[in-house]
mmCIF file of C-alpha atoms and ligand atoms in Angstrom:
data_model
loop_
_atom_site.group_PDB
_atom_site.id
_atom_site.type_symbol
_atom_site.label_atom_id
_atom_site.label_comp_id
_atom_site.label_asym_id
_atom_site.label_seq_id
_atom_site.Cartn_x
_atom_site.Cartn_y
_atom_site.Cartn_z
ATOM 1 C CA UNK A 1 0.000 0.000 0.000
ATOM 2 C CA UNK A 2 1.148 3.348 -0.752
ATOM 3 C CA UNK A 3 2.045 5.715 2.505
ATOM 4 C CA UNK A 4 3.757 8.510 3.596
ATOM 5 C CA UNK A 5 6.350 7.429 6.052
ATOM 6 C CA UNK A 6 7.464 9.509 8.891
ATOM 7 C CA UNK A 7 9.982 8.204 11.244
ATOM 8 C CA UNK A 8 9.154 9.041 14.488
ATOM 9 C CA UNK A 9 12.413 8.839 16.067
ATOM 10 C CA UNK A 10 14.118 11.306 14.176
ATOM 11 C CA UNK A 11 10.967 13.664 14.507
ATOM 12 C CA UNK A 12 11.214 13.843 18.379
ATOM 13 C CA UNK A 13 15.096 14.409 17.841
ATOM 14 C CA UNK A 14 14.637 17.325 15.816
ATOM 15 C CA UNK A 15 11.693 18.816 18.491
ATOM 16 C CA UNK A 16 14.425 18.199 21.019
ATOM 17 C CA UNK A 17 16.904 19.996 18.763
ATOM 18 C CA UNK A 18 14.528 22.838 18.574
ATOM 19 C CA UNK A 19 13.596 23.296 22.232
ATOM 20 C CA UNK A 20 16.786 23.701 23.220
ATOM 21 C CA UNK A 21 18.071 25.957 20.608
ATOM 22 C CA UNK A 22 15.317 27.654 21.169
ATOM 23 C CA UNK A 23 16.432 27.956 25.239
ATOM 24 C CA UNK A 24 13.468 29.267 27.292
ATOM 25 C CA UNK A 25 11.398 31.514 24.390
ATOM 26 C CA UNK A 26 8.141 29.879 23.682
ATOM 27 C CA UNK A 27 8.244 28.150 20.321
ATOM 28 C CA UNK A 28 4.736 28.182 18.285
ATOM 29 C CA UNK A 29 5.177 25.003 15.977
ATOM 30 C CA UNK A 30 3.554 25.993 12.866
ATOM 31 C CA UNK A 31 1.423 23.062 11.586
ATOM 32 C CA UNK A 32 0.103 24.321 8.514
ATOM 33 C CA UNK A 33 -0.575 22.423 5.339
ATOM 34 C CA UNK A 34 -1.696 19.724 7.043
ATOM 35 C CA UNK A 35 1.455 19.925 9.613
ATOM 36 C CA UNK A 36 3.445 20.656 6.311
ATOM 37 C CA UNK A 37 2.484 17.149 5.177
ATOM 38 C CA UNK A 38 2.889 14.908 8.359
ATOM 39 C CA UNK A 39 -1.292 14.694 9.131
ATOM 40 C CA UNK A 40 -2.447 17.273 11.262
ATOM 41 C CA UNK A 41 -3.292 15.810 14.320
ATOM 42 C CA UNK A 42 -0.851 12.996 14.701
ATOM 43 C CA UNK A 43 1.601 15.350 14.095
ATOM 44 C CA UNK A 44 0.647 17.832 16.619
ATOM 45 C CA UNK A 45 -0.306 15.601 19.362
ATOM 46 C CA UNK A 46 3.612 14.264 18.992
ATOM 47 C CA UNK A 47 4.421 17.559 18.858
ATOM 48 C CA UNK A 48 3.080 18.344 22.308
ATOM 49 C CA UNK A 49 4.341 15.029 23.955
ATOM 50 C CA UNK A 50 7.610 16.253 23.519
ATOM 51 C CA UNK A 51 7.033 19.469 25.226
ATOM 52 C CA UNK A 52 5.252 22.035 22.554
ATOM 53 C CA UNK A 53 2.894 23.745 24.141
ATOM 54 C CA UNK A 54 1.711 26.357 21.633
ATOM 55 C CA UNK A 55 0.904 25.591 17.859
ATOM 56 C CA UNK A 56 0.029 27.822 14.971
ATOM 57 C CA UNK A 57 -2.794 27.310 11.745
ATOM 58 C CA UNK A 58 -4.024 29.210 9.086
ATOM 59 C CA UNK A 59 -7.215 27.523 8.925
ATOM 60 C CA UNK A 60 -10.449 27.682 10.977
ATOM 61 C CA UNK A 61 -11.178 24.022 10.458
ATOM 62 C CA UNK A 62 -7.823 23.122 11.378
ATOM 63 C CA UNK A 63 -8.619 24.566 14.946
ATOM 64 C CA UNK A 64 -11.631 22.841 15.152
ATOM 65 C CA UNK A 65 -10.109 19.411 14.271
ATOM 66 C CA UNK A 66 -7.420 19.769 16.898
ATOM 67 C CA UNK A 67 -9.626 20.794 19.587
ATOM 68 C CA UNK A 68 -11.533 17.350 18.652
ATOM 69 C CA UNK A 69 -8.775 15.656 18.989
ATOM 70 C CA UNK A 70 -8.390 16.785 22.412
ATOM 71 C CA UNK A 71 -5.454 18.993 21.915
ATOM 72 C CA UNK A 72 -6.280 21.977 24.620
ATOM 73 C CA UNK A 73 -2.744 24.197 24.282
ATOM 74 C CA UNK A 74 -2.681 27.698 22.953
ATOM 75 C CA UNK A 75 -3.322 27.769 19.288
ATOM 76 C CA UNK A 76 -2.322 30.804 17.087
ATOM 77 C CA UNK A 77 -4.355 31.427 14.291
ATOM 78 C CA UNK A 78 -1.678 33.402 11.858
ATOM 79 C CA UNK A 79 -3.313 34.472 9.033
ATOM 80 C CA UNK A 80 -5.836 37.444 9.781
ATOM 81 C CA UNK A 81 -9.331 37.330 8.411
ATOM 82 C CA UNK A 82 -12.395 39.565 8.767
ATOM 83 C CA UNK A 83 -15.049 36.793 7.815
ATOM 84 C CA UNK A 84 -17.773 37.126 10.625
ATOM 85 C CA UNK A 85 -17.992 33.057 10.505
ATOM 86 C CA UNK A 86 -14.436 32.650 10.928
ATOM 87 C CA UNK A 87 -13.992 34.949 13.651
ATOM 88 C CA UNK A 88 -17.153 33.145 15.456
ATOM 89 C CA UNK A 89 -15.570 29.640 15.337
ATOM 90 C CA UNK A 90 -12.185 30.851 16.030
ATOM 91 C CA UNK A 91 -13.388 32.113 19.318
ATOM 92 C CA UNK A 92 -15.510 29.408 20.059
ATOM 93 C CA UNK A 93 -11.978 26.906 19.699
ATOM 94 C CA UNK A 94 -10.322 29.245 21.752
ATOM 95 C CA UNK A 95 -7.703 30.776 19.549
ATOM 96 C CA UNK A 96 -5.748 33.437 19.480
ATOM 97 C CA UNK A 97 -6.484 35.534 16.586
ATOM 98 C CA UNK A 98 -4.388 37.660 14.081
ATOM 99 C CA UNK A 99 -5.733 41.214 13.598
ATOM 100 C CA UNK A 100 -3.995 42.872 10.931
ATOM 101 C CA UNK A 101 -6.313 46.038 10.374
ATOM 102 C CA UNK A 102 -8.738 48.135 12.479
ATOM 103 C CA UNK A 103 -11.476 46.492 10.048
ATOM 104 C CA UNK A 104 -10.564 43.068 11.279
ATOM 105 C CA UNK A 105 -10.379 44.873 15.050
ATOM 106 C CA UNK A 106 -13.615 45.744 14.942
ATOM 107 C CA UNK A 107 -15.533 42.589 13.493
ATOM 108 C CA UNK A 108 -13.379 40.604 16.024
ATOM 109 C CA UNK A 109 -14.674 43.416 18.839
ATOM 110 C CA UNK A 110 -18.274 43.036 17.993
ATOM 111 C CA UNK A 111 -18.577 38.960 17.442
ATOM 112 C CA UNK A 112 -16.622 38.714 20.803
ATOM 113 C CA UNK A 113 -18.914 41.179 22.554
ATOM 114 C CA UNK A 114 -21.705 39.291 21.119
ATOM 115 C CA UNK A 115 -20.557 36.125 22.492
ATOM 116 C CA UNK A 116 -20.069 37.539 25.811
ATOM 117 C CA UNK A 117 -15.980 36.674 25.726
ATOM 118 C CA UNK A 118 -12.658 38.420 25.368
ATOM 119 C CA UNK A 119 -11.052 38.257 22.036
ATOM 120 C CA UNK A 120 -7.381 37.140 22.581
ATOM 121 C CA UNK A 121 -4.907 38.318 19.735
ATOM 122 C CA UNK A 122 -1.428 39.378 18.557
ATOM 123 C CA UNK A 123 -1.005 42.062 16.384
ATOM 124 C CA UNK A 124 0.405 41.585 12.647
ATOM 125 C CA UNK A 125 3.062 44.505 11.603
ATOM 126 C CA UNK A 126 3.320 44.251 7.595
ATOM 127 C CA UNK A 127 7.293 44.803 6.881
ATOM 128 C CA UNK A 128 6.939 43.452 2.996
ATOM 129 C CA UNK A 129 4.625 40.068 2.837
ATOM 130 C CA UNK A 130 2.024 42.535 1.447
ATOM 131 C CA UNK A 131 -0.397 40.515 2.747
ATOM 132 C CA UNK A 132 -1.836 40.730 6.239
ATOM 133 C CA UNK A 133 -0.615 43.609 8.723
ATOM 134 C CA UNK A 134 -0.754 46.996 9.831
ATOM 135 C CA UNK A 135 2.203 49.291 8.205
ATOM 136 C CA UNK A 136 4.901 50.748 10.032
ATOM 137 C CA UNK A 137 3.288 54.153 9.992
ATOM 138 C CA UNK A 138 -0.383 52.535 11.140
ATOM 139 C CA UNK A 139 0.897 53.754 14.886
ATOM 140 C CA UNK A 140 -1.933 55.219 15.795
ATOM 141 C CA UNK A 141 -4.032 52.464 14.650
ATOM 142 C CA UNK A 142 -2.605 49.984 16.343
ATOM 143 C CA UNK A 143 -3.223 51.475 19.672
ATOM 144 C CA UNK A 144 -6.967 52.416 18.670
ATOM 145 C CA UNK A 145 -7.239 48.321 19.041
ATOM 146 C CA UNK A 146 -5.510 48.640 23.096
ATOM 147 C CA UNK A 147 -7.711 51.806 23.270
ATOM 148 C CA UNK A 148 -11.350 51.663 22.542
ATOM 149 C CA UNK A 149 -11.785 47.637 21.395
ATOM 150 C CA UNK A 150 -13.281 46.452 24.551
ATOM 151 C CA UNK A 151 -13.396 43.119 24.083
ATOM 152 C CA UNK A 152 -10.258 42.585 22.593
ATOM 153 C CA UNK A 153 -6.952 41.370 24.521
ATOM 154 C CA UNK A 154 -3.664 41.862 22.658
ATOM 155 C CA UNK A 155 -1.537 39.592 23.801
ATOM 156 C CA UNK A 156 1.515 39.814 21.655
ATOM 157 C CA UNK A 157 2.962 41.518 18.359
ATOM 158 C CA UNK A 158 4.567 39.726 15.227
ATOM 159 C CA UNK A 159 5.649 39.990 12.324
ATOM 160 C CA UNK A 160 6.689 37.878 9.139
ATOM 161 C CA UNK A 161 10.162 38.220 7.061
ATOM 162 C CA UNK A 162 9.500 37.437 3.534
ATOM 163 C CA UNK A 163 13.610 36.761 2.614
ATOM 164 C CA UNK A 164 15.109 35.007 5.266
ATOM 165 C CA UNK A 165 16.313 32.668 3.882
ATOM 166 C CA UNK A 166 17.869 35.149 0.772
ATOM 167 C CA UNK A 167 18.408 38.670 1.135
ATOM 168 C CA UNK A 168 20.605 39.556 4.606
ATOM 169 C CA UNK A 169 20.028 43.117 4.324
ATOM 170 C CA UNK A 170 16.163 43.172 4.094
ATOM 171 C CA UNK A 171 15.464 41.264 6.136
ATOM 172 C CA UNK A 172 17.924 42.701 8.747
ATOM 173 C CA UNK A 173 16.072 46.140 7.946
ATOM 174 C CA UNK A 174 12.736 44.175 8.164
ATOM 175 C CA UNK A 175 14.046 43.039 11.995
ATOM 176 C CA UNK A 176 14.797 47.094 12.534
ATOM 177 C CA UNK A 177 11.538 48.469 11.842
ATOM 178 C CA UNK A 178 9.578 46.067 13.584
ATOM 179 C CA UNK A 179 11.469 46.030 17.049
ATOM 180 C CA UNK A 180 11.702 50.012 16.389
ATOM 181 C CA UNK A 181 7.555 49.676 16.343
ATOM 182 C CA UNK A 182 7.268 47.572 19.203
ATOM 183 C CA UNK A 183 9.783 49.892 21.098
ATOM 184 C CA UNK A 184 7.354 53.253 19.654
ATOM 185 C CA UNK A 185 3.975 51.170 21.290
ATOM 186 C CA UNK A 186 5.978 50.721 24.581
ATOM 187 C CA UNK A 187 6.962 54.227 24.971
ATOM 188 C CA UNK A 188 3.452 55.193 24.442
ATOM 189 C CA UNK A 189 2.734 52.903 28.046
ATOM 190 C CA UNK A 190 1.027 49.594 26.062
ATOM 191 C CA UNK A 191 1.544 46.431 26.560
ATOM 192 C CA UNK A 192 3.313 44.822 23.642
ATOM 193 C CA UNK A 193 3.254 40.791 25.430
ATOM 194 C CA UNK A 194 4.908 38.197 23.413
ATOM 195 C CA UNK A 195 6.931 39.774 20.171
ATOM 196 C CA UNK A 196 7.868 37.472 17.504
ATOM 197 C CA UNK A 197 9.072 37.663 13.707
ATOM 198 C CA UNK A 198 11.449 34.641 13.243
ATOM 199 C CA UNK A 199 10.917 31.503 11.396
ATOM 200 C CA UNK A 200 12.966 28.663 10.657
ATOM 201 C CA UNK A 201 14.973 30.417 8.235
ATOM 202 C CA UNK A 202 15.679 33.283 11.078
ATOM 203 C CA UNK A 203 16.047 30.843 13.441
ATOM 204 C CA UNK A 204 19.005 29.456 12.173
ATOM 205 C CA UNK A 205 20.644 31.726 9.921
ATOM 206 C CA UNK A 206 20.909 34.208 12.770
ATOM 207 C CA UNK A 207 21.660 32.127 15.639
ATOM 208 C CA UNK A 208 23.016 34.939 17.727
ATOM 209 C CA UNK A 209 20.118 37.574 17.080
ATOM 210 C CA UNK A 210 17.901 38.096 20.368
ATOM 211 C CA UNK A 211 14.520 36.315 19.024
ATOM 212 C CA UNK A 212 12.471 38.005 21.704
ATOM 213 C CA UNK A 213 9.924 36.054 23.323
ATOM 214 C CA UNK A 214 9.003 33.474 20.578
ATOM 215 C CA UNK A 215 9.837 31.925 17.339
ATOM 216 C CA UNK A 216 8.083 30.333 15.254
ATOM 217 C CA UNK A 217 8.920 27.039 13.625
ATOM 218 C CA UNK A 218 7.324 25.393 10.699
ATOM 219 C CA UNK A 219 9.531 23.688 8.130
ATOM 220 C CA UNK A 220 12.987 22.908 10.962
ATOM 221 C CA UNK A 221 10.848 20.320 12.268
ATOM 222 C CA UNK A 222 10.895 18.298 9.558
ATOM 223 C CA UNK A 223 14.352 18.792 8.636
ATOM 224 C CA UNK A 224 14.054 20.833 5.504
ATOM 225 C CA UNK A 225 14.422 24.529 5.988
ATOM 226 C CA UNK A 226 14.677 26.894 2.994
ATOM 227 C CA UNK A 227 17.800 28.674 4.240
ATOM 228 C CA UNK A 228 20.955 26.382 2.704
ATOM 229 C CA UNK A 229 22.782 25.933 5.999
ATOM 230 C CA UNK A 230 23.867 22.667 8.511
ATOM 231 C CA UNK A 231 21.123 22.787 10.836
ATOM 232 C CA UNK A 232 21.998 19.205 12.742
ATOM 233 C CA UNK A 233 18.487 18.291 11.936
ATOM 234 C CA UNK A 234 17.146 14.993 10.475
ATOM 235 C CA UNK A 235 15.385 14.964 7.230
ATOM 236 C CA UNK A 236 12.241 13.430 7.423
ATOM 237 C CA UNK A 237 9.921 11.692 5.630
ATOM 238 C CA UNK A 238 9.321 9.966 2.229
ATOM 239 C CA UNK A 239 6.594 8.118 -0.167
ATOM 240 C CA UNK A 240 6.350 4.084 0.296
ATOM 241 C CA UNK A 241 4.828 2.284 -2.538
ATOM 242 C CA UNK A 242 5.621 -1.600 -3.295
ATOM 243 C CA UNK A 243 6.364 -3.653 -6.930
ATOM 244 C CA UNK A 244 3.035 -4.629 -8.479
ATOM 245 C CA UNK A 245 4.035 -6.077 -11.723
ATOM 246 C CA UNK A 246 7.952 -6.853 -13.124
ATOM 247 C CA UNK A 247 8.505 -7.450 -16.926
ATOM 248 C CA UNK A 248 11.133 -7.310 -19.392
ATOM 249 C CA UNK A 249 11.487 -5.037 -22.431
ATOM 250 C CA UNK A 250 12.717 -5.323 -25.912
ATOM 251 C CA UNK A 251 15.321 -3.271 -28.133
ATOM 252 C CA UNK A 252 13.129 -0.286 -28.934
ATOM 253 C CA UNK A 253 10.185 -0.823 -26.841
ATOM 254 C CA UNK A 254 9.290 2.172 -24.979
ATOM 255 C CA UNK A 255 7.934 3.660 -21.530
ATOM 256 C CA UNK A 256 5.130 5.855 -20.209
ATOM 257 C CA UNK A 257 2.900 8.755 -22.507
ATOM 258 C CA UNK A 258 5.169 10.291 -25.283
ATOM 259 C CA UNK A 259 7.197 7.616 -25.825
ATOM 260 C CA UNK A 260 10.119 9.352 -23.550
ATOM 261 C CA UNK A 261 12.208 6.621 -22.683
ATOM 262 C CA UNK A 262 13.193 3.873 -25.605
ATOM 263 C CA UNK A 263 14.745 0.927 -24.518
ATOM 264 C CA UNK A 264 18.661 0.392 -26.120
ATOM 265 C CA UNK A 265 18.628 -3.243 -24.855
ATOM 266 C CA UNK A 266 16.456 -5.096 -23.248
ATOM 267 C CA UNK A 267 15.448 -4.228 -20.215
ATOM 268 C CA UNK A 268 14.330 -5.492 -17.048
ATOM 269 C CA UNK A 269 11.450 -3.366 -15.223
ATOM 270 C CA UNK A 270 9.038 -3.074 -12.582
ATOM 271 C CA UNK A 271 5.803 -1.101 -12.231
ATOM 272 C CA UNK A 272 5.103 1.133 -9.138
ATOM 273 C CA UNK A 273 1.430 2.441 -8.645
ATOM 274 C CA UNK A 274 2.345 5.839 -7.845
ATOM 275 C CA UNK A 275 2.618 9.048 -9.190
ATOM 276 C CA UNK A 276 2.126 12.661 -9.041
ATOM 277 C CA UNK A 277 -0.848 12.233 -7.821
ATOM 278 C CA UNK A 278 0.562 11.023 -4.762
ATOM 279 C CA UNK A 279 3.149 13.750 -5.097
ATOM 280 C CA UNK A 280 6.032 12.200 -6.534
ATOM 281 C CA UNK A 281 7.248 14.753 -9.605
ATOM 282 C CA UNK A 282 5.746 17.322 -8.368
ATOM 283 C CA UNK A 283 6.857 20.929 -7.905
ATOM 284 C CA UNK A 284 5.784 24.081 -7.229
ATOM 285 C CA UNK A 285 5.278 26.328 -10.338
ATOM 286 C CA UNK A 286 7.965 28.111 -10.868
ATOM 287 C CA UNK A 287 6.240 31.877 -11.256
ATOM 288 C CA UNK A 288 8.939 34.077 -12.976
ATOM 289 C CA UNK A 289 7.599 37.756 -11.463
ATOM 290 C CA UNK A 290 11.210 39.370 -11.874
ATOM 291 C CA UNK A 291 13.003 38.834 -15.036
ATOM 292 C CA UNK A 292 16.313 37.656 -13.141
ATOM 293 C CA UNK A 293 14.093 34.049 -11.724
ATOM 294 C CA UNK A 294 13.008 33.754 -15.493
ATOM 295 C CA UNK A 295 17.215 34.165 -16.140
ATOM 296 C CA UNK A 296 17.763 31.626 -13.150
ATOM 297 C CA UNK A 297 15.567 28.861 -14.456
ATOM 298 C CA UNK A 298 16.520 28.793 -17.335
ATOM 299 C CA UNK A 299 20.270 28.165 -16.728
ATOM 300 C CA UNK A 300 19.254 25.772 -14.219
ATOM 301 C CA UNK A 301 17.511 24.048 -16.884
ATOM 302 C CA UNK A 302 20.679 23.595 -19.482
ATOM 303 C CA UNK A 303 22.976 22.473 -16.607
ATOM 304 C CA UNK A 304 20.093 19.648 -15.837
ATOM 305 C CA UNK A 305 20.052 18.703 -19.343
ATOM 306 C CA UNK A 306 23.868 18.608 -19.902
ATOM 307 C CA UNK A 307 24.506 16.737 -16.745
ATOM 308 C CA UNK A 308 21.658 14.507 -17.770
ATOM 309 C CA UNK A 309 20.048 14.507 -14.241
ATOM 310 C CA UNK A 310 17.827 11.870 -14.218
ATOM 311 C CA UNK A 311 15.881 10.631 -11.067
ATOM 312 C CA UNK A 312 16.236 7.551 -8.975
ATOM 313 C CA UNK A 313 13.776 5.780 -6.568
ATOM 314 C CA UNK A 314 14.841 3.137 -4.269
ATOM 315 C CA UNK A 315 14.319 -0.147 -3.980
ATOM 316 C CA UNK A 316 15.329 -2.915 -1.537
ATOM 317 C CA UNK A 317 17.848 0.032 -0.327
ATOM 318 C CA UNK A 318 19.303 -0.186 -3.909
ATOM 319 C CA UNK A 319 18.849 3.126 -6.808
ATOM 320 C CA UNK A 320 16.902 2.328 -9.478
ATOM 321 C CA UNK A 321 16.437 4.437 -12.466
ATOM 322 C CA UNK A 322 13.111 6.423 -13.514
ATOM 323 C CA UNK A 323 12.327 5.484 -17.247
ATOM 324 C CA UNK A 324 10.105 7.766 -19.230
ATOM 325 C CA UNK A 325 8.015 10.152 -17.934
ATOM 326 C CA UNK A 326 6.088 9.846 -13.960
ATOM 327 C CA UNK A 327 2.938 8.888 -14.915
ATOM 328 C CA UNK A 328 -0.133 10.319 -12.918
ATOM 329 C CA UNK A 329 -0.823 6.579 -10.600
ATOM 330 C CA UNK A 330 2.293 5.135 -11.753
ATOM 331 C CA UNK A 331 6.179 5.025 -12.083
ATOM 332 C CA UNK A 332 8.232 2.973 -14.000
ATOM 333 C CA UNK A 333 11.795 1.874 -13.075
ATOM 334 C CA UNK A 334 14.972 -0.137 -14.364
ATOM 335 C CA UNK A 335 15.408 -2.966 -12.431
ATOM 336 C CA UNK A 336 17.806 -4.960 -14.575
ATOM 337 C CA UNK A 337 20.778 -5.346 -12.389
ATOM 338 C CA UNK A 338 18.808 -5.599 -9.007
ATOM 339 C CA UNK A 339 17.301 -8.721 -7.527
ATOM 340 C CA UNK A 340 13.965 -7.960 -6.870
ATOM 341 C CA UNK A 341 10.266 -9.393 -6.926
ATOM 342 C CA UNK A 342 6.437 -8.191 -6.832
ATOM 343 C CA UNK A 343 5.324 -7.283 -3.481
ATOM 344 C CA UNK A 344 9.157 -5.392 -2.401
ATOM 345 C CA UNK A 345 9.880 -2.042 -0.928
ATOM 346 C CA UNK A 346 9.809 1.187 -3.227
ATOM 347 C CA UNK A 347 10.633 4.609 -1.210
ATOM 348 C CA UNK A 348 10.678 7.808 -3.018
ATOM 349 C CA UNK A 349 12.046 11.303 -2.151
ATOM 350 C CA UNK A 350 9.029 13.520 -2.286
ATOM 351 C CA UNK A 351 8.777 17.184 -0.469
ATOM 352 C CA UNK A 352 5.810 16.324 2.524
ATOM 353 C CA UNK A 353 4.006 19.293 1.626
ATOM 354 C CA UNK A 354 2.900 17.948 -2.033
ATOM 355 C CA UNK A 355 2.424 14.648 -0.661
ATOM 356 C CA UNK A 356 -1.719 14.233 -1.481
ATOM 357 C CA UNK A 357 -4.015 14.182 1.844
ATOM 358 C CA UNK A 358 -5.137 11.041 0.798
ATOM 359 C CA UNK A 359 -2.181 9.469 1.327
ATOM 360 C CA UNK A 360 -1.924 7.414 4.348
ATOM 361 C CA UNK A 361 0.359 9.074 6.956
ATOM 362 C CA UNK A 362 2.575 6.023 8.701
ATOM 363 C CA UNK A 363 4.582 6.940 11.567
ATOM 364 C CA UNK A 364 7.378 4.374 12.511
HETATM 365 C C1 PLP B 401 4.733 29.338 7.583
HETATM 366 C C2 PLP B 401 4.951 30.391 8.579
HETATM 367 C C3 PLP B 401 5.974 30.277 9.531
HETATM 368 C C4 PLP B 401 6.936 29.107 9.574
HETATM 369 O O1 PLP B 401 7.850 29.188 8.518
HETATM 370 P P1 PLP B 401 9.005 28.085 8.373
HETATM 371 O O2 PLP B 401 9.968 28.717 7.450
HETATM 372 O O3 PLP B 401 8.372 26.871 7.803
HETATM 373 O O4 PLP B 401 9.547 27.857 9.724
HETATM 374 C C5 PLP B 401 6.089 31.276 10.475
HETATM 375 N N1 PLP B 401 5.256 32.345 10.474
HETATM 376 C C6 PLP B 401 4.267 32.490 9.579
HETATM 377 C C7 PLP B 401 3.399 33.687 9.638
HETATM 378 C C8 PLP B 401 4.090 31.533 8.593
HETATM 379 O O5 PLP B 401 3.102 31.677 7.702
#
């Protein structure tokens, strides 16, 4: 059967890993995306064993579910949203809620007077995501929410670096202007509470910066963080499938839509239901918004095609080639010089994140 396989072992290193890096600030663990692939709940109720005690979502639902599954720490909701409904069943799971604008200040005010409860939130600066946050110069909105919203109790301030793990100098400036913000709100007598702005990136690329009170931590936990750096951490995860057929090929005979791969010799090969749509293949589109990423792709593309990269699955612990093209439900490999039979071991190298939801989650 086709899984995801997580080893457990190496997670609970890595939290470990984390926690003490992380020395006595709180970490939020950022589950998104499913727990960036690893299954929601499983993954945060591990998470929590080993000592988490605060987690972060994007979704709603994904509050709901963990509540149902019993999971009763603080849970930071960090994207912002003004949708009445939202608000309501944030508040009703108990989370903490983003507000990002006086418009979301005041629909979070209103449905939390309604419900006769106290809003809890952290306040989102904007320092270049462009997408959720006050601006630097929203000052005197920001206390307007510590002011006059009633029902609402700002418990901490955060932002969210969108180049830590490229350019230094922004996001050192980003770092600037939001502890310069924080330090403007405190002079005026409020109470900033827990300030955040680093992720994983942050986290480890500047190892000697003063974090504040929090960090939070998405991708570190599962070994893969977009800053290029030796983090100590284990890698984990990959896709599980098993042989279902083995077969031998002809001179000339060929493999998979188009015709990509043509057989010199004969060949020996075995059949693998899975895919991309179990999110082997698969990558992220690769939007080209300045003309220098169009520049970069491209030359990454000739120095694939003159090194001939090709891609390799595993089998019984040994490589075995891809031939033609990943097929949606099924991969083909090159098993001629490896003893192997229906029913063995196939692991692929997958990023979690595009691994599909329907994919079993296997923890070992
Ligand atoms: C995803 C996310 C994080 C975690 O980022 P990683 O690089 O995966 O650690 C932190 N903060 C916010 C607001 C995020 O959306």
């Amino acid at each position: 059967m086709n899984a995801f396989v997580i080893e457990a072992e190496k997670l609970h290193d890595n939290i470990k890993q984390i926690i003490a890096k992380a020395a006595s600030r709180k970490i939020y663990a950022v589950i998104k995306g499913d727990g960036y692939g690893f299954g929601l709940c499983t993954y945060a109720k591990i998470l929590v064993t080993c000592g988490i005690n605060a987690l972060a979502v994007t979704e709603p639902y994904e509050v709901a579910a963990l509540r149902e599954a019993g999971i009763d720490c603080e849970i930071l909701m960090i994207r912002a949203t003004a949708i009445p409904g939202e608000i309501e069943e944030l508040l009703r799971h108990n989370a903490i809620l983003t507000v990002g604008s006086n418009e979301d200040a005041v629909t979070i005010n209103g449905i939390a007077g309604r419900l006769g409860t106290k809003a809890k939130v952290h306040i989102k600066i904007d320092t270049g995501m462009g997408r959720y946050g006050y601006l630097l110069n929203d000052i005197e909105k920001i206390g307007a929410v510590y002011d006059y919203m009633d029902n609402i109790e700002p418990l901490g301030i955060y932002t969210h670096l969108n180049a830590a793990f490229g350019s230094k100098k922004k996001t050192l400036a980003q770092i600037e202007s939001f502890k310069a913000l924080v330090a403007e709100l405190k002079r005026r007598g409020y109470e900033a509470g827990c300030v955040h702005f680093a992720n994983s990136s942050a986290f480890y690329r500047f190892s000697d910066m003063d974090f504040l009170d929090a960090v939070r931590i998405g991708s570190a936990f599962t070994g893969r963080i977009p800053y290029p750096c030796k983090t100590g951490l284990n890698r984990i995860g990959y896709l599980e499938s098993e042989i279902c057929e083995i077969r031998w090929l002809e001179k000339g005979a060929t493999v998979g839509y188009g015709g990509a791969y043509r057989a010199k010799s004969p060949k020996k090969i075995a059949i693998i239901p899975l895919g991309y749509s179990h999110g082997f293949g698969v990558e992220k589109i690769r939007d080209t918004y300045r003309f220098r990423d169009g520049v970069r792709y491209v030359l990454q593309d000739i120095k694939r095609t003159l090194s001939g990269e090709k891609v390799y699955v595993t089998v019984n612990g040994k490589r075995a080639r891809v031939l033609g093209h990943i097929g949606m439900l099924h991969t083909v490999v090159d098993i001629t010089d490896l003893t192997c039979k229906v029913g063995d071991n196939v692991q692929f190298k997958v990023n979690p994140l595009y691994v599909n939801a329907n994919v079993v989650r296997k923890y070992i």
